[in-house]
XYZ file of C-alpha atoms in Angstrom:
341
model
C 33.735 55.548 17.523
C 30.517 53.778 18.473
C 28.779 52.108 15.532
C 25.062 51.569 15.927
C 23.318 48.316 14.979
C 22.355 47.712 11.368
C 18.638 48.420 10.952
C 16.549 47.345 7.997
C 14.624 50.320 6.517
C 11.028 50.687 7.690
C 9.100 53.371 5.897
C 12.089 54.680 3.899
C 15.196 55.849 5.768
C 13.385 57.038 8.887
C 14.227 53.889 10.893
C 17.957 53.991 10.197
C 18.112 57.743 10.819
C 16.215 57.432 14.087
C 18.417 54.588 15.270
C 21.589 56.556 14.595
C 20.184 59.637 16.316
C 19.091 57.711 19.391
C 22.469 56.022 19.749
C 24.296 59.339 19.330
C 22.132 61.042 21.956
C 22.782 58.260 24.416
C 26.501 57.902 23.773
C 27.301 61.630 23.867
C 25.277 62.586 26.949
C 28.001 62.935 29.562
C 25.508 63.191 32.418
C 24.654 59.499 32.091
C 26.324 56.993 34.430
C 29.063 54.794 32.995
C 28.297 51.322 31.678
C 30.677 49.837 34.253
C 28.772 51.514 37.075
C 25.431 50.303 35.787
C 26.461 46.677 35.420
C 28.386 46.524 38.700
C 25.736 48.266 40.790
C 23.162 45.594 39.839
C 20.291 47.956 40.639
C 18.491 49.112 37.521
C 15.304 50.101 39.327
C 17.000 53.340 40.369
C 16.794 54.574 36.781
C 13.073 55.290 37.042
C 13.632 58.626 38.796
C 16.911 59.521 37.115
C 15.817 60.856 33.739
C 17.744 63.697 32.182
C 15.741 66.633 30.883
C 13.020 65.274 28.609
C 13.851 66.283 25.041
C 12.282 63.807 22.649
C 10.968 66.386 20.171
C 13.319 65.007 17.493
C 11.403 61.731 17.590
C 7.823 63.009 17.755
C 7.245 61.900 14.173
C 8.070 58.295 15.041
C 5.226 56.121 16.334
C 5.915 54.197 19.533
C 5.953 50.844 17.734
C 8.731 52.053 15.409
C 10.833 53.295 18.337
C 10.234 49.957 20.061
C 11.545 48.100 17.008
C 14.705 50.202 17.197
C 15.225 49.355 20.842
C 14.627 45.667 20.147
C 17.656 45.757 17.854
C 19.912 46.815 20.733
C 19.353 43.734 22.978
C 22.476 44.433 25.079
C 21.429 45.631 28.527
C 24.355 48.066 28.678
C 22.968 49.834 25.611
C 19.337 49.707 26.697
C 19.731 51.143 30.195
C 21.152 54.557 29.229
C 18.444 54.844 26.550
C 15.910 54.781 29.373
C 17.438 57.973 30.744
C 16.974 60.056 27.604
C 13.275 60.786 28.131
C 10.185 59.560 29.927
C 8.819 58.335 26.613
C 11.951 56.279 25.974
C 11.731 54.848 29.472
C 8.119 53.776 28.908
C 8.919 52.167 25.554
C 12.168 50.510 26.607
C 10.308 48.481 29.225
C 8.497 46.676 26.390
C 11.594 45.057 24.823
C 11.289 41.273 24.642
C 14.955 40.172 24.471
C 17.905 41.120 26.675
C 21.477 39.879 26.979
C 24.342 41.003 29.179
C 27.797 39.992 30.394
C 28.412 40.042 34.133
C 31.623 40.621 36.022
C 33.950 37.567 35.995
C 32.717 34.762 38.266
C 30.014 36.989 39.750
C 28.685 35.713 43.068
C 25.091 34.644 43.513
C 24.504 37.407 46.081
C 25.600 39.988 43.505
C 23.595 38.678 40.575
C 20.324 38.167 42.497
C 19.421 41.912 42.721
C 20.190 42.231 39.012
C 17.825 39.385 38.134
C 15.098 40.857 40.334
C 15.466 44.291 38.729
C 14.758 42.790 35.287
C 11.107 42.489 36.312
C 10.614 46.092 35.133
C 10.808 44.742 31.558
C 7.220 43.526 31.529
C 7.382 41.884 28.095
C 10.744 40.127 28.478
C 10.641 36.762 26.669
C 14.293 35.918 26.006
C 17.230 36.348 28.405
C 20.895 35.499 27.861
C 23.432 35.896 30.697
C 27.144 35.404 30.005
C 29.564 34.968 32.908
C 33.301 35.319 32.121
C 35.865 33.190 33.945
C 38.311 35.156 36.064
C 41.083 32.599 35.445
C 43.462 33.617 32.640
C 44.897 30.135 32.011
C 41.895 27.884 32.591
C 42.204 24.086 32.364
C 40.556 22.332 29.443
C 37.111 21.079 30.382
C 33.429 20.995 29.537
C 30.533 20.165 31.803
C 26.875 19.495 31.136
C 23.895 18.920 33.382
C 20.459 17.340 33.227
C 17.907 18.975 35.480
C 14.309 19.544 36.397
C 13.327 21.337 39.562
C 16.488 19.806 41.034
C 19.899 19.102 39.547
C 19.608 15.458 38.447
C 23.028 14.680 36.997
C 26.313 16.334 36.077
C 28.993 15.236 33.608
C 32.535 16.625 33.527
C 35.114 15.915 30.821
C 38.648 17.299 31.010
C 41.548 16.314 28.720
C 45.125 17.335 29.467
C 45.470 18.244 25.783
C 43.373 18.123 22.616
C 44.366 17.866 18.933
C 42.247 18.448 15.842
C 43.652 15.324 14.140
C 45.877 12.317 14.848
C 48.806 13.687 12.820
C 49.082 16.700 15.123
C 48.895 14.411 18.136
C 51.707 12.157 16.840
C 53.867 15.157 16.004
C 53.412 16.692 19.459
C 53.782 13.477 21.461
C 56.906 11.389 21.101
C 56.750 10.131 24.662
C 54.432 8.102 26.868
C 51.236 9.376 28.412
C 51.385 11.546 31.493
C 48.485 11.913 33.904
C 47.732 15.215 35.561
C 47.491 14.933 39.340
C 44.251 13.317 40.468
C 43.893 15.818 43.305
C 43.978 18.776 40.885
C 41.277 17.212 38.720
C 39.201 16.478 41.810
C 39.351 20.157 42.771
C 38.406 21.208 39.216
C 35.338 18.985 39.097
C 34.242 19.996 42.613
C 34.391 23.680 41.666
C 32.502 23.020 38.432
C 29.823 21.036 40.260
C 29.368 23.919 42.706
C 29.148 26.316 39.744
C 26.547 24.152 38.013
C 24.368 24.146 41.133
C 24.526 27.936 41.419
C 23.776 28.476 37.716
C 20.847 26.075 37.948
C 19.566 28.079 40.915
C 19.952 31.311 38.908
C 17.900 29.787 36.099
C 15.109 28.769 38.490
C 14.952 32.251 40.028
C 14.823 33.919 36.588
C 11.945 31.670 35.534
C 10.025 32.300 38.754
C 10.644 36.066 39.010
C 10.115 36.965 35.322
C 6.602 35.677 34.445
C 6.827 36.538 30.736
C 10.114 34.656 30.180
C 9.982 31.955 27.471
C 13.680 31.297 26.828
C 16.744 31.584 29.065
C 20.438 30.779 28.615
C 23.182 31.149 31.216
C 26.686 30.389 29.943
C 30.341 31.210 30.230
C 32.033 33.276 27.536
C 34.375 30.407 26.556
C 31.614 27.854 25.857
C 32.758 25.471 28.588
C 29.233 25.156 29.943
C 25.679 26.265 29.300
C 22.452 26.009 31.291
C 19.354 26.754 29.231
C 15.636 26.130 28.938
C 12.990 27.217 26.439
C 9.421 26.814 25.278
C 7.009 24.529 27.089
C 9.758 23.378 29.480
C 9.942 26.913 30.893
C 6.184 26.921 31.452
C 6.299 23.518 33.154
C 9.179 24.629 35.360
C 7.381 27.841 36.361
C 4.221 25.902 37.238
C 6.271 23.544 39.398
C 8.032 26.414 41.172
C 4.862 28.388 41.881
C 2.738 25.412 42.954
C 5.293 23.935 45.345
C 5.650 25.145 48.930
C 9.296 24.055 48.913
C 11.867 26.855 48.892
C 13.985 27.127 45.754
C 17.074 26.992 47.939
C 15.955 23.643 49.383
C 16.324 22.190 45.899
C 20.092 22.414 46.310
C 20.055 20.007 49.231
C 20.613 16.706 47.446
C 22.951 13.804 48.061
C 25.000 12.571 45.128
C 26.811 9.486 43.959
C 30.053 10.059 42.080
C 31.860 7.895 39.516
C 35.039 8.617 37.583
C 37.428 7.164 35.043
C 40.698 8.083 33.364
C 41.340 7.392 29.665
C 44.964 7.867 28.501
C 43.999 8.400 24.865
C 40.557 9.061 23.392
C 40.235 9.042 19.595
C 37.020 10.495 18.199
C 35.959 8.802 14.942
C 33.506 11.426 13.682
C 35.470 14.657 14.171
C 38.941 13.100 13.961
C 39.976 14.866 17.172
C 42.313 13.202 19.658
C 42.136 13.852 23.405
C 45.047 12.953 25.641
C 44.805 12.267 29.375
C 41.003 12.429 29.677
C 39.399 12.612 33.120
C 35.663 11.899 33.169
C 33.327 12.367 36.143
C 29.629 11.595 36.546
C 27.672 12.942 39.529
C 24.042 11.898 40.015
C 21.358 12.442 42.613
C 21.449 9.445 44.906
C 17.648 9.280 45.128
C 17.356 8.479 41.404
C 17.258 4.828 40.262
C 20.562 3.474 38.986
C 19.132 2.856 35.505
C 18.173 6.522 35.151
C 21.743 7.224 34.041
C 21.358 5.616 30.631
C 18.078 7.421 29.982
C 19.481 10.841 30.880
C 22.665 10.544 28.826
C 21.587 8.409 25.882
C 22.000 11.541 23.806
C 23.831 14.797 24.428
C 22.155 17.995 23.238
C 23.826 19.301 20.089
C 24.155 22.877 21.337
C 27.719 23.395 20.125
C 28.785 26.206 17.815
C 32.272 25.164 16.615
C 34.348 22.052 15.867
C 36.170 21.887 19.191
C 32.957 22.250 21.154
C 31.436 19.495 19.005
C 34.476 17.326 19.785
C 33.818 17.628 23.519
C 30.226 16.482 23.028
C 31.447 13.609 20.860
C 33.986 12.734 23.551
C 31.224 12.435 26.156
C 29.183 10.155 23.900
C 32.241 8.053 22.984
C 33.011 7.416 26.662
C 29.384 6.560 27.450
C 29.254 4.187 24.499
C 32.636 2.440 24.720
C 34.396 3.184 28.017
C 31.842 2.889 30.821
C 33.581 -0.294 31.952
C 36.395 1.929 33.236
C 34.104 3.829 35.619
C 34.834 3.498 39.339
C 32.379 4.505 42.052
C 33.759 6.919 44.655
C 32.113 5.575 47.786
C 30.932 7.663 50.719
C 30.933 11.023 48.949
C 27.842 13.096 49.896
C 27.357 16.448 48.152
C 28.768 18.465 51.048
C 31.752 16.128 51.436
C 32.560 16.271 47.749
C 33.340 19.987 47.991
């Protein structure tokens, strides 16, 4: 059974009652298209002419601003879109929501997600957008990547341990033998795929900022917290000004050369969290038109955007390597961006 969102009372019980009624109308109307169809079709503009018979008499007593507050509690695009089909009034109000989130198909291609992003322009007051992209791989390798960016992707960091333990006792118990190193070629493929992903997600972020003028906050992430590309506040405004004032195509911003460095650390002990990482591969990719000393400025600190202990351990691992293991780094010579893939 579908359970509607918890709504704080506004003007007695009318808000909670209205929310439950709206959700029930939407969820029981069998003439509405399925959620799977709506998300996969990536064309929400078609809903404008697809309203079911207008029957909003049950909600005539509710002012528009109260109905809008109800819709703002839904947030999930899969819940909002069928609400637009209930009546013309709902459709008009739903376009005023200021926050939307949705989960795409696993590893959705850029060509598939672009029409979806463009269709979000119908939400004229959209300020916050969160896009989650699941990984299609069932048994994914352990890794986390982070990027620094402006109008172009400036630098990319990739950290991948063969195994991770929440404390040294668990590591000792699980490892009675010497260190083993996962094949370098496999790790090279992993980091190349992640670098390509980071470039595409960065491009998605730029297009969202340019095509949705009201947007103030955007996050694009995977569902397993391996990576996140986000921007908010004044940085969004600055980015939009740069994109609209420049004659350069957004797609041209992907055409950058890179310099690549890597190191391998058999055992990485993290003093703050107590975690232990075994067989750590660490890559740094930077734009080759940036000064060499830019590296330290970009990665002096790592944004604390983690939500759990293991995610925090990955961020600590990056900082520990930057602080104490940069002497291990080896430059991979003659690796332009295209050649790296």
